[in-house]
Amino acid sequence: MTDPPTDALADALADASAHPLTEQLAAATFESASEYAAALERFLRTDERAGVYIGYRPPSLEDSSRHMAGLQALLFDTGWSRLGWPVRAGGLGGDPRFRAAMFETLWKLDIQIPEPFTTLEILVPVLLVFAPHLADELLPSLLRGDEGWAQAFSEPDAGSDLASLRTRLEPDGDGYRLTGQKVWSTYGHLAQRSVLLARSGGPGHKGLTMVLVDLDQTGVEVRPIRAEDGENHFSEIFLDDAWVPGDRIIGQLGGGWAVAMYMLQWERGAWGWLQQGRFHSRLQHALQLAPAEPSHAASLGHAYTLVAALRLHTRETVERLAREETLGPEVSIDKLLLIDAELATWNAIRDHVGPRFELDEELHWLRAEYLFSRAAPIYGGSQEIQRTLVAQRVLHMPRES
Amino acid sequence: MMDQDTLEMLRSSLRHVLTQDSGGPLAGRLHELGWDEVVADDSSTALRTMFEVKGDTLSSADALGPRLAAVLAESTGDDRLASATVALASPFGPSRWDEGTDHLVIDAMTLSATSSATTVVVPVGAAPRLAIVVAHVGLTSTPLGGIDESFGAHRLTGDIEADAIEWIDDRLAATAWNDVVSHGRWLVACELVGIARHVIAAAAQYTGERVQYGRKIGTFQALQHRVASAHSMVIGAGHLAAEAGNAGDDWSALVAKAMAGQAAEFACTQAQQCYGAIGFTWEHEFHRYLRRTYMLDRLFGDWRSLEHEIGIRLQATGVVPHIGSL
């Protein structure tokens, strides 16, 4: 998939910035995802509305969220971000490789990925499969960024041991009431709704149900948590008899675990592809920040090698998702490769940049990303959990009886 | 492209061919297998599979030597070299031109025994000039056991007069040697991946058999995590080796070899700890895989040196390229 765009296509896209592309820009227009990527690159380089996003360095997560919302809307209105999503969800058709190619192109041009895109990768596929009625109604405004959603699984006493969560979902009239406390909800304080895992039945993973709950209602309080990097990456969500309409169940009542497991293949798979693009881009940026120092070459080479391995592995995962294969416990390998690549990348960047890394005010954003990278072995299932899954479910090492 | 069944059949045939003790030279046995057609059909998959199987079985057959010769012949356009022995630098060398005697003093390494009836290509110098020595009685080939007696490496020595030597054109030689090194890196990376997969599978199996404290030791998380961490690294190495074959360029071969070397060494380290004391003895096969890993890691650059080289190249260009496209 490396052919350049055809001349005819190039002509058709030449005045892309003048016309919304929603009609002419369909998955069928492109021979391949890389042809789409080349056309998108041309659009972003020539459309004056895109200029403010190239090389943008966010002073804070909230600022970034406001600023990048403009890009999310632009990409939706011009059709580019709608490729790779089904028509019913507000997309223009085509498989997930188009989304992967969009991320690749944004990183290539040194454009930050709007934060909600990472959430979309995880939540939209789940809604399409487990709650088609909600997908039709809500996904178009989610894709455009008119509203934001956050995932709420973990609780203060249920982190790695997710199945022990206690937030209660009780029937009430033609709906449900939620009571409990969630934590580590990414971008929770910037979201209007949350995909939330709650206990509707007895103990263990069989008593769990996934719901979509509105966060802007009485009975819900969202408090941001300041993370190691100084930014409000996640939130606590306090639920006190919060209302959930009857049609907001995702999957079956009591079937929440299956939904969460389905979600993992997207969370661990597609996320890895998106991140390898970031690592390539950040390594390249770091090279411009300081003169070459031979003593740091090995650190740089090590990082690059691990990032290249991550790229090829997650490319395969994206291709498998595009073929609609169901991914099993092997998606934990994506996360393990991601952890190694992420830590090595930021170690190499810190090595290369030298003392400016700690002291230069201009590099606040780079330090923030570095500090956030220290969460790689913790978030989304810790390194220990992933290793245990790979050992037991992939390599079939014995389990304690 | 080969389908799964064809690939499985190919693996099984190669396993047989590469581990046969008798039956003549490897080339003849491969010919009977219909190898030339397999390679013509999909050379990247065929060669990768061959070297993965070679790693897995610890085969002593010299599959690499003929490949290096084939690449050298193709790069130089000199068909005579297709059946030559390509010598590599040896730690006892270098081979050097002696100004006083006008002789080439050869001290190099070959991947199997060299007979005096063979044409030999010898690299001379750091950015090597390539000397062709046709079937010369003055060449001596002696086994180089070292850490891996079964590997088959030989030391090639000789003192050859100027008029028995033909030099490959210097510009052509630079490109050709680059091609030889890249091809070698790719195939050795595949072999290291084959070793690493074997080592991990064997260790995982052993932890399901060995019982201590009344439980299989594989139930201990400490060992599960060792094996799992090695497994993910080897998966990454496997992707890079496969992509290097498809891309066929220097950069992806360099990165693939760097990753494969560290993945194989890491796999050995983790496996050894799973085996405990028994893995430290000659009663167990493990040490043979460890020895072969060290031998192969050294060929065409050990992984730490290669990672350093990757970093130097990134620093020099300021560009961080993508390996593989969507």
XYZ file of C-alpha atoms in Angstrom:
727
model
C 0.000 0.000 0.000
C 2.560 2.555 -1.033
C 1.327 3.898 -4.356
C 1.054 7.663 -4.614
C -2.386 9.154 -5.316
C -3.521 8.929 -8.915
C -3.537 12.125 -10.946
C -7.298 12.082 -11.192
C -7.617 11.812 -7.467
C -5.068 14.539 -6.938
C -7.142 16.826 -9.168
C -10.323 15.940 -7.356
C -8.697 16.785 -4.048
C -6.862 19.879 -5.232
C -9.644 22.192 -4.099
C -10.329 20.153 -0.983
C -10.217 23.167 1.261
C -12.918 24.949 -0.731
C -15.526 22.235 -0.487
C -16.610 19.978 2.318
C -15.501 16.551 1.206
C -18.238 14.590 2.862
C -19.829 13.609 -0.438
C -16.776 12.912 -2.554
C -14.559 11.641 0.234
C -15.629 8.077 0.788
C -13.539 5.047 1.572
C -14.172 3.832 -1.966
C -12.338 6.888 -3.311
C -9.024 5.506 -2.165
C -7.167 2.490 -3.416
C -5.482 2.106 -0.082
C -5.033 3.643 3.325
C -1.653 5.054 2.298
C -3.229 6.771 -0.689
C -5.683 8.332 1.745
C -2.753 9.336 3.986
C -0.997 11.117 1.123
C -4.181 13.029 0.248
C -4.784 13.947 3.890
C -1.211 15.195 4.184
C -1.745 17.447 1.197
C -4.953 18.783 2.707
C -3.325 19.548 6.056
C -0.338 21.251 4.431
C -2.465 23.473 2.201
C -5.633 24.242 4.158
C -5.044 27.426 6.135
C -7.358 26.270 8.916
C -4.963 23.411 9.690
C -1.864 25.580 10.149
C -2.484 26.414 13.813
C -2.267 22.762 14.767
C 1.124 21.994 13.230
C 3.837 22.056 15.886
C 1.380 23.184 18.589
C 2.790 22.617 22.108
C 0.061 22.598 24.752
C 0.700 24.681 27.892
C -1.805 22.468 29.710
C -4.169 19.593 29.091
C -7.209 21.866 29.336
C -5.715 24.298 26.823
C -4.864 21.427 24.521
C -8.365 20.061 24.865
C -9.914 23.403 23.816
C -7.430 24.024 21.021
C -7.478 20.558 19.505
C -11.280 20.381 19.580
C -11.066 22.720 16.603
C -9.032 20.173 14.658
C -11.405 17.370 15.576
C -14.340 19.389 14.220
C -12.372 20.417 11.105
C -11.427 16.827 10.310
C -15.021 15.719 10.820
C -16.586 18.524 8.777
C -14.181 17.942 5.897
C -14.791 14.220 6.145
C -11.221 13.093 6.800
C -11.811 11.685 10.281
C -15.042 10.004 9.190
C -13.237 7.461 7.053
C -12.707 4.206 8.860
C -15.977 4.496 10.774
C -19.258 2.968 9.555
C -21.893 5.231 8.035
C -24.358 4.493 10.834
C -21.937 6.010 13.344
C -21.593 9.183 11.306
C -18.639 7.807 9.369
C -18.005 7.399 5.647
C -17.178 3.700 5.665
C -13.926 1.788 5.362
C -11.969 -0.261 7.867
C -9.802 0.835 10.834
C -6.698 1.162 8.650
C -7.983 4.577 7.580
C -7.955 5.705 11.193
C -4.480 4.249 11.618
C -3.359 6.157 8.509
C -4.877 9.383 9.871
C -2.869 9.061 13.096
C 0.258 8.324 11.096
C -0.248 11.451 9.006
C -0.952 13.709 11.969
C 2.231 12.605 13.741
C 4.211 12.953 10.530
C 3.191 16.617 10.340
C 3.919 17.116 14.056
C 0.246 17.540 14.860
C -0.959 16.420 18.279
C -3.727 13.811 18.140
C -6.859 15.398 19.644
C -7.295 13.622 23.003
C -10.859 12.410 22.300
C -9.612 10.343 19.318
C -7.933 7.936 21.697
C -11.208 7.500 23.575
C -13.112 6.992 20.322
C -10.805 4.131 19.357
C -11.868 2.304 22.491
C -15.528 3.241 22.975
C -16.988 3.468 19.470
C -16.340 -0.170 18.427
C -17.934 -1.299 21.674
C -21.069 0.760 21.102
C -21.389 -0.439 17.526
C -21.402 -4.057 18.646
C -23.159 -3.948 22.011
C -25.513 -0.945 21.765
C -26.388 -0.253 18.121
C -29.419 1.814 19.169
C -27.173 4.210 21.099
C -24.573 4.214 18.327
C -27.027 5.584 15.761
C -28.230 8.294 18.116
C -25.040 9.451 19.769
C -21.936 8.578 17.784
C -22.041 11.371 15.157
C -21.796 14.088 17.795
C -19.103 12.061 19.596
C -17.016 11.713 16.430
C -17.310 15.435 15.726
C -16.301 16.278 19.272
C -19.544 18.031 20.165
C -19.451 15.983 23.291
C -16.802 14.000 25.135
C -17.054 10.625 26.796
C -14.928 9.019 29.461
C -14.387 5.445 30.516
C -15.053 4.653 34.204
C -14.016 1.181 35.316
C -11.545 1.356 38.211
C -12.548 2.046 41.806
C -10.464 2.890 44.866
C -10.576 -0.771 45.911
C -10.732 -2.291 42.420
C -7.716 -1.503 40.269
C -6.004 -4.479 38.678
C -8.668 -6.659 40.327
C -11.455 -5.117 38.299
C -14.041 -7.821 38.969
C -14.178 -6.791 42.623
C -15.774 -3.406 41.883
C -18.698 -2.295 44.067
C -20.527 0.644 42.428
C -24.183 -0.486 42.509
C -26.689 -0.388 39.654
C -30.259 -0.804 40.980
C -33.506 -0.881 38.950
C -35.768 2.132 39.504
C -38.950 2.573 37.468
C -38.109 2.495 33.754
C -34.396 2.966 34.433
C -31.653 2.485 36.990
C -29.872 4.302 39.805
C -26.076 4.310 40.254
C -24.323 4.702 43.600
C -20.610 4.391 44.260
C -17.226 5.839 43.390
C -15.041 5.577 40.293
C -11.438 6.672 39.868
C -8.747 7.045 37.144
C -11.417 8.047 34.636
C -9.327 9.527 31.807
C -10.484 13.051 30.832
C -13.497 12.523 33.129
C -13.700 16.218 34.063
C -13.841 17.162 30.354
C -16.587 14.646 29.532
C -20.359 14.875 29.378
C -21.011 11.132 29.514
C -19.285 8.071 30.839
C -19.164 4.421 29.827
C -19.231 2.882 33.263
C -18.963 -0.631 34.650
C -21.185 -1.285 37.677
C -22.435 -4.148 39.803
C -26.026 -5.105 39.044
C -25.924 -8.581 40.576
C -23.863 -10.788 42.874
C -20.097 -10.859 43.407
C -17.506 -11.649 40.730
C -17.460 -10.807 37.045
C -20.897 -12.311 36.369
C -22.705 -9.591 38.296
C -21.420 -6.667 36.225
C -23.220 -4.411 33.733
C -21.889 -1.714 31.381
C -23.946 1.497 31.200
C -23.763 4.918 29.560
C -24.389 7.569 32.200
C -24.783 11.339 31.825
C -22.266 13.159 33.996
C -24.040 16.551 33.950
C -26.832 15.621 36.377
C -27.480 15.924 40.084
C -26.140 12.895 41.859
C -22.849 12.998 39.935
C -19.736 14.852 41.059
C -16.537 14.780 39.026
C -13.229 15.849 40.610
C -10.058 16.010 38.521
C -6.904 14.357 39.843
C -3.570 16.078 39.300
C -1.159 13.504 37.900
C 2.630 13.242 38.230
C 3.131 15.495 35.195
C 1.062 18.276 36.805
C -1.907 17.789 34.465
C -5.459 16.675 35.211
C -5.405 13.468 33.234
C -8.040 11.620 35.165
C -10.888 12.146 37.551
C -12.763 10.676 40.431
C -16.475 10.258 39.797
C -18.836 10.195 42.784
C -22.266 8.711 42.087
C -25.178 9.190 44.486
C -28.429 7.798 43.056
C -27.447 8.988 39.576
C -30.091 8.310 36.930
C -29.534 5.880 34.051
C -32.405 5.611 31.530
C -33.475 2.027 30.740
C -32.092 2.103 27.189
C -28.577 3.043 28.307
C -27.434 -0.490 29.030
C -24.476 -1.490 26.796
C -24.749 -5.208 26.072
C -26.792 -7.416 28.399
C -27.770 -6.755 31.986
C -25.159 -8.848 33.815
C -23.059 -9.026 30.631
C -20.675 -6.187 31.478
C -17.584 -8.359 31.721
C -17.933 -9.517 28.111
C -18.210 -5.883 26.997
C -15.123 -4.914 28.998
C -13.147 -7.804 27.512
C -14.199 -6.852 23.979
C -13.055 -3.320 24.712
C -9.583 -4.504 25.712
C -8.618 -5.611 22.217
C -9.134 -2.041 21.028
C -7.639 -0.492 24.122
C -4.454 -2.543 23.878
C -4.276 -2.963 20.109
C -5.210 0.249 18.314
C -3.726 2.345 21.112
C -0.301 0.814 20.510
C -0.317 1.861 16.862
C -1.264 5.401 17.779
C 1.516 5.566 20.360
C 4.306 4.261 18.108
C 3.556 7.206 15.819
C 3.995 9.533 18.774
C 7.306 7.896 19.744
C 8.770 8.226 16.233
C 7.673 11.846 16.127
C 9.011 12.728 19.580
C 12.374 11.007 18.979
C 12.775 12.983 15.793
C 11.847 16.219 17.555
C 14.338 15.518 20.337
C 17.125 15.120 17.770
C 16.544 18.743 16.756
C 16.731 19.971 20.358
C 20.357 19.163 21.134
C 23.599 18.374 19.337
C 24.456 14.715 18.755
C 26.356 13.137 21.610
C 27.934 9.759 20.703
C 27.683 8.495 24.271
C 23.887 8.623 23.995
C 23.716 6.801 20.675
C 23.128 3.397 22.274
C 20.190 4.679 24.307
C 18.696 6.195 21.167
C 19.314 3.060 19.107
C 17.756 0.886 21.793
C 14.633 3.037 21.910
C 14.327 3.106 18.142
C 14.643 -0.680 17.904
C 11.862 -1.247 20.439
C 9.624 1.365 18.784
C 10.146 -0.266 15.374
C 9.143 -3.633 16.864
C 6.041 -2.037 18.406
C 5.146 -0.475 15.071
C 5.256 -3.767 13.183
C 3.412 -5.687 15.856
C 0.598 -3.152 16.193
C 0.373 -2.867 12.415
C -0.503 -6.546 12.419
C -3.062 -5.929 15.170
C -4.660 -3.106 13.166
C -4.827 -5.401 10.128
C -6.443 -8.137 12.199
C -8.997 -5.689 13.559
C -9.641 -4.537 9.991
C -10.395 -8.155 9.038
C -12.804 -8.229 12.017
C -10.885 -11.000 13.718
C -11.575 -11.342 17.420
C -8.364 -10.824 19.317
C -7.742 -12.866 22.413
C -5.272 -12.683 25.313
C -2.440 -12.064 22.842
C -3.345 -8.343 22.878
C -1.428 -8.241 26.145
C 1.708 -8.592 24.004
C 0.844 -5.255 22.366
C 0.786 -3.654 25.789
C 4.055 -5.287 26.887
C 5.826 -4.079 23.732
C 4.290 -0.642 24.256
C 5.606 -0.417 27.805
C 9.162 -1.297 26.758
C 9.081 1.094 23.793
C 7.515 3.973 25.719
C 9.929 3.862 28.644
C 12.968 3.453 26.368
C 11.836 6.309 24.121
C 11.515 8.817 26.894
C 14.709 7.659 28.580
C 16.505 8.251 25.278
C 14.899 11.681 24.874
C 15.972 12.734 28.349
C 19.494 11.409 27.697
C 19.722 13.240 24.401
C 18.329 16.610 25.496
C 20.638 16.810 28.518
C 20.303 19.368 31.372
C 17.880 21.549 29.412
C 15.423 18.736 29.903
C 15.052 19.484 33.610
C 15.511 23.271 33.459
C 14.292 24.842 30.220
C 10.851 26.483 30.572
C 10.287 26.007 26.835
C 10.369 22.255 27.341
C 7.539 22.108 29.870
C 5.398 20.124 27.423
C 8.190 17.631 26.775
C 8.765 17.080 30.490
C 5.049 16.580 30.990
C 4.989 13.890 28.322
C 8.078 12.298 29.848
C 6.554 12.194 33.298
C 3.318 10.792 31.941
C 5.256 8.012 30.227
C 6.158 6.671 33.673
C 2.535 5.492 33.870
C 3.005 3.090 30.948
C 3.568 0.005 33.128
C 0.552 0.938 35.290
C -2.398 2.159 33.217
C -4.809 -0.025 31.267
C -3.749 -3.199 33.094
C -0.343 -3.178 34.770
C 2.778 -4.769 33.326
C 2.422 -7.524 35.929
C -1.164 -8.284 34.878
C -0.134 -8.419 31.206
C 2.786 -10.732 31.913
C 0.571 -13.051 33.916
C -1.979 -13.129 31.086
C 0.688 -13.877 28.486
C 2.225 -16.620 30.642
C -1.062 -18.336 31.453
C -3.283 -17.686 28.439
C -0.764 -17.451 25.591
C 2.118 -19.682 26.711
C -0.144 -21.944 28.793
C 2.135 -22.067 31.765
C 0.418 -23.815 34.691
C -2.024 -21.917 36.912
C -2.194 -22.371 40.640
C -4.927 -24.890 41.462
C 2.568 -15.756 -0.730
C 2.640 -19.129 1.005
C -0.454 -20.328 2.828
C -0.266 -21.844 6.297
C -0.346 -25.469 5.125
C 2.436 -24.962 2.589
C 4.492 -23.190 5.214
C 3.992 -26.040 7.684
C 5.074 -28.583 5.057
C 8.098 -26.488 4.221
C 9.082 -26.296 7.883
C 8.825 -30.023 8.246
C 10.915 -30.710 5.109
C 13.538 -28.173 6.129
C 13.697 -29.650 9.608
C 14.543 -32.978 7.994
C 17.039 -31.611 5.482
C 18.853 -29.398 7.968
C 19.290 -32.078 10.617
C 20.271 -35.013 8.369
C 23.817 -36.088 9.189
C 24.375 -37.920 5.930
C 23.008 -37.522 2.424
C 25.675 -35.341 0.920
C 26.092 -31.574 0.852
C 23.211 -29.302 1.831
C 22.840 -27.951 -1.698
C 22.054 -31.409 -3.071
C 19.528 -32.205 -0.354
C 17.828 -28.835 -0.869
C 17.702 -29.454 -4.594
C 15.831 -32.734 -4.036
C 13.346 -30.828 -1.901
C 12.543 -28.553 -4.838
C 14.055 -25.659 -2.928
C 14.850 -23.530 -5.993
C 11.148 -23.377 -6.911
C 10.151 -22.503 -3.351
C 12.652 -19.649 -3.334
C 11.574 -18.461 -6.775
C 7.974 -18.376 -5.551
C 8.525 -16.369 -2.346
C 12.182 -16.013 -1.448
C 11.617 -13.838 1.618
C 9.325 -16.348 3.341
C 11.339 -19.353 2.170
C 14.675 -18.066 3.454
C 13.241 -16.717 6.693
C 11.619 -20.073 7.370
C 14.825 -21.940 6.593
C 16.871 -19.923 9.067
C 14.175 -20.010 11.744
C 14.186 -23.804 11.451
C 17.975 -23.824 11.508
C 17.893 -21.889 14.785
C 15.185 -24.078 16.252
C 17.062 -27.308 15.435
C 20.591 -25.997 16.102
C 21.516 -27.397 12.713
C 25.213 -27.366 11.846
C 24.538 -27.222 8.115
C 26.158 -24.216 6.441
C 23.107 -22.606 4.921
C 24.442 -19.075 5.259
C 27.688 -19.403 3.290
C 25.970 -20.215 -0.027
C 23.504 -17.349 0.517
C 26.325 -14.842 0.993
C 27.962 -16.124 -2.192
C 24.698 -15.816 -4.107
C 24.279 -12.208 -2.992
C 27.887 -11.376 -3.822
C 27.509 -12.899 -7.297
C 24.327 -10.950 -7.918
C 25.712 -7.647 -6.626
C 28.918 -7.883 -8.633
C 27.326 -9.498 -11.680
C 30.084 -12.111 -11.505
C 28.470 -15.551 -11.795
C 31.673 -17.356 -10.841
C 31.208 -16.098 -7.309
C 27.891 -17.906 -6.832
C 29.769 -21.048 -5.827
C 32.566 -19.244 -4.002
C 33.261 -19.258 -0.288
C 32.808 -15.809 1.215
C 35.272 -15.274 4.036
C 34.470 -12.957 6.925
C 36.802 -11.008 9.181
C 38.246 -13.149 11.945
C 39.323 -11.981 15.408
C 42.857 -13.244 14.611
C 43.256 -11.186 11.472
C 42.932 -8.855 9.780
C 43.858 -10.109 6.359
C 46.348 -7.590 5.016
C 48.408 -6.667 2.027
C 52.110 -7.037 2.753
C 53.953 -4.283 0.876
C 57.335 -5.912 1.444
C 56.541 -9.238 -0.201
C 53.681 -8.137 -2.447
C 51.635 -10.903 -0.895
C 48.154 -11.013 0.555
C 48.422 -12.423 4.070
C 45.035 -13.987 4.738
C 43.674 -14.585 8.231
C 39.907 -14.814 7.973
C 36.912 -16.919 9.000
C 34.636 -19.097 6.901
C 31.335 -20.625 7.989
C 32.391 -24.151 7.015
C 35.545 -25.961 5.889
C 37.131 -24.593 2.715
C 38.772 -27.001 0.300
C 41.699 -25.955 -1.863
C 39.470 -26.492 -4.908
C 37.174 -23.620 -3.990
C 37.232 -20.004 -5.069
C 37.447 -17.775 -2.011
C 36.529 -14.092 -1.621
C 38.439 -12.377 1.171
C 37.642 -8.954 2.668
C 40.761 -6.861 3.243
C 40.654 -3.741 5.414
C 37.885 -1.978 7.340
C 35.879 -0.692 4.375
C 37.001 -3.844 2.701
C 38.534 -4.352 -0.673
C 37.528 -7.784 -1.924
C 40.156 -10.236 -3.149
C 39.221 -13.254 -5.253
C 41.528 -16.214 -4.802
C 40.802 -19.055 -7.208
C 41.417 -22.587 -5.952
C 44.789 -22.041 -4.345
C 46.820 -24.763 -2.621
C 48.350 -22.148 -0.331
C 45.106 -21.769 1.621
C 44.698 -23.602 4.885
C 41.354 -24.230 6.550
C 41.331 -25.288 10.223
C 38.334 -25.778 12.535
C 37.547 -22.872 14.866
C 35.732 -24.471 17.780
C 35.503 -21.722 20.316
C 32.283 -21.400 22.267
C 30.273 -23.479 19.798
C 32.077 -26.573 18.485
C 29.090 -27.615 16.381
C 28.755 -24.315 14.539
C 31.286 -25.272 11.879
C 33.358 -22.089 11.695
C 36.863 -22.431 10.228
C 39.901 -20.223 10.215
C 41.277 -19.516 6.757
C 44.957 -18.659 6.493
C 47.399 -18.295 3.642
C 50.109 -16.204 2.118
C 49.126 -15.566 -1.490
C 51.243 -13.975 -4.206
C 49.899 -10.967 -6.101
C 49.388 -12.628 -9.455
C 47.132 -15.316 -7.961
C 44.704 -12.609 -6.825
C 41.980 -10.778 -8.664
C 40.469 -7.680 -7.059
C 36.810 -6.792 -7.398
C 36.465 -3.200 -8.611
C 36.561 -1.036 -5.448
C 33.304 0.835 -6.028
C 31.501 -2.368 -6.870
C 33.091 -4.067 -3.866
C 31.794 -1.435 -1.430
C 28.194 -1.906 -2.574
C 28.504 -5.666 -2.825
C 29.976 -6.050 0.656
C 27.207 -3.871 2.039
C 24.684 -6.210 0.417
C 26.450 -9.264 1.828
C 26.456 -7.832 5.356
C 22.780 -6.821 5.179
C 21.716 -10.175 3.827
C 23.759 -11.893 6.518
C 22.242 -9.723 9.236
C 18.749 -10.534 8.060
C 19.281 -14.304 7.940
C 21.167 -14.478 11.224
C 18.342 -12.450 12.787
C 15.892 -15.103 11.568
C 18.081 -17.850 13.020
C 18.293 -16.059 16.367
C 14.504 -15.731 16.387
C 14.252 -19.484 15.786
C 16.581 -20.139 18.719
C 14.736 -17.736 21.003
C 11.338 -19.266 20.238
C 12.695 -22.733 20.951
C 14.284 -21.652 24.217
C 11.090 -19.995 25.436
C 8.824 -22.896 24.479
C 11.151 -25.413 26.128
C 11.419 -23.354 29.318
C 7.645 -22.852 29.512
C 7.166 -26.599 29.141
C 9.769 -27.407 31.785
C 8.072 -25.176 34.350
C 4.931 -27.247 33.844
C 6.826 -30.449 34.752
C 9.190 -29.530 37.556
C 7.587 -29.605 41.023
C 8.934 -27.847 44.129
C 7.117 -27.004 47.367
C 4.381 -29.315 46.151
C 3.527 -27.239 43.068
C 4.631 -26.889 39.485
C 7.240 -24.149 39.427
C 5.439 -22.562 36.444
C 2.697 -21.483 38.848
C 5.150 -19.083 40.499
C 4.552 -15.599 39.169
C 8.264 -14.826 39.273
C 8.908 -17.443 36.583
C 5.753 -16.640 34.602
C 6.887 -13.046 34.317
C 10.379 -13.973 33.201
C 9.078 -16.157 30.394
C 6.309 -13.750 29.341
C 8.671 -10.773 29.138
C 11.024 -12.770 26.910
C 8.118 -13.920 24.763
C 6.911 -10.389 23.955
C 10.430 -9.359 23.035
C 10.826 -12.318 20.687
C 7.482 -11.546 19.053
C 8.865 -8.083 18.306
C 12.103 -9.559 16.952
C 10.122 -11.917 14.707
C 8.227 -8.999 13.133
C 11.427 -7.091 12.445
C 13.109 -10.126 10.894
C 10.101 -10.742 8.643
C 9.909 -7.102 7.592
C 13.663 -6.980 6.869
C 13.148 -9.830 4.416
C 10.248 -8.113 2.684
C 11.909 -4.706 2.569
C 15.366 -6.018 1.672
C 17.123 -2.824 2.740
C 20.164 -2.225 4.966
C 18.351 -0.263 7.641
C 15.677 -2.831 8.451
C 18.294 -5.624 8.430
C 20.413 -3.652 10.887
C 17.483 -3.083 13.237
C 16.260 -6.675 12.897
C 19.670 -8.071 13.844
C 19.960 -5.711 16.829
C 16.545 -6.781 18.121
C 17.052 -10.494 17.454
C 20.399 -10.567 19.255
C 19.028 -9.021 22.408
C 15.798 -11.027 22.287
C 17.705 -14.307 22.019
C 20.117 -13.373 24.786
C 17.243 -12.210 26.990
C 15.296 -15.429 26.294
C 18.339 -17.498 27.282
C 18.790 -15.536 30.490
C 15.165 -16.029 31.516
C 15.096 -19.694 30.474
C 18.276 -20.495 32.365
C 16.718 -19.230 35.591
C 13.644 -21.422 34.994
C 15.842 -24.506 34.629
C 17.836 -23.823 37.752
C 20.842 -26.092 38.256
C 19.951 -28.715 35.633
C 20.159 -26.082 32.895
C 23.722 -25.453 33.975
C 24.825 -28.980 33.050
C 25.665 -30.846 29.864
C 22.835 -33.235 30.678
C 20.504 -30.527 29.417
C 20.368 -29.139 25.883
C 20.121 -25.540 27.085
C 23.838 -24.722 26.980
C 23.969 -25.587 23.287
C 21.347 -22.943 22.514
C 23.174 -20.426 24.671
C 26.445 -21.128 22.863
C 24.852 -20.793 19.430
C 23.194 -17.533 20.511
C 26.539 -15.987 21.414
C 28.105 -17.226 18.194
C 25.345 -15.782 16.022
C 25.033 -12.532 17.964
C 28.673 -11.845 17.141
C 28.266 -12.416 13.385
C 27.841 -9.127 11.493
C 27.825 -7.154 14.742
C 26.686 -7.890 18.308
C 23.435 -6.286 19.364
C 24.900 -3.610 21.617
C 27.240 -2.430 18.876
C 24.404 -2.451 16.373
C 22.131 -0.403 18.638
C 24.950 2.090 19.015
C 25.285 2.193 15.229
C 21.535 2.748 14.855
C 21.757 5.669 17.262
C 24.758 7.164 15.470
C 22.923 6.990 12.157
C 19.807 8.600 13.636
C 21.907 11.386 15.115
C 23.735 11.910 11.824
C 20.595 12.219 9.701
C 18.249 13.777 12.248
C 15.519 11.631 10.735
C 13.659 8.826 12.521
C 12.380 6.618 9.701
C 9.406 4.267 9.790
C 10.057 0.594 9.152
C 7.045 -0.881 7.353
C 3.995 0.953 6.030
C 0.282 0.342 6.439
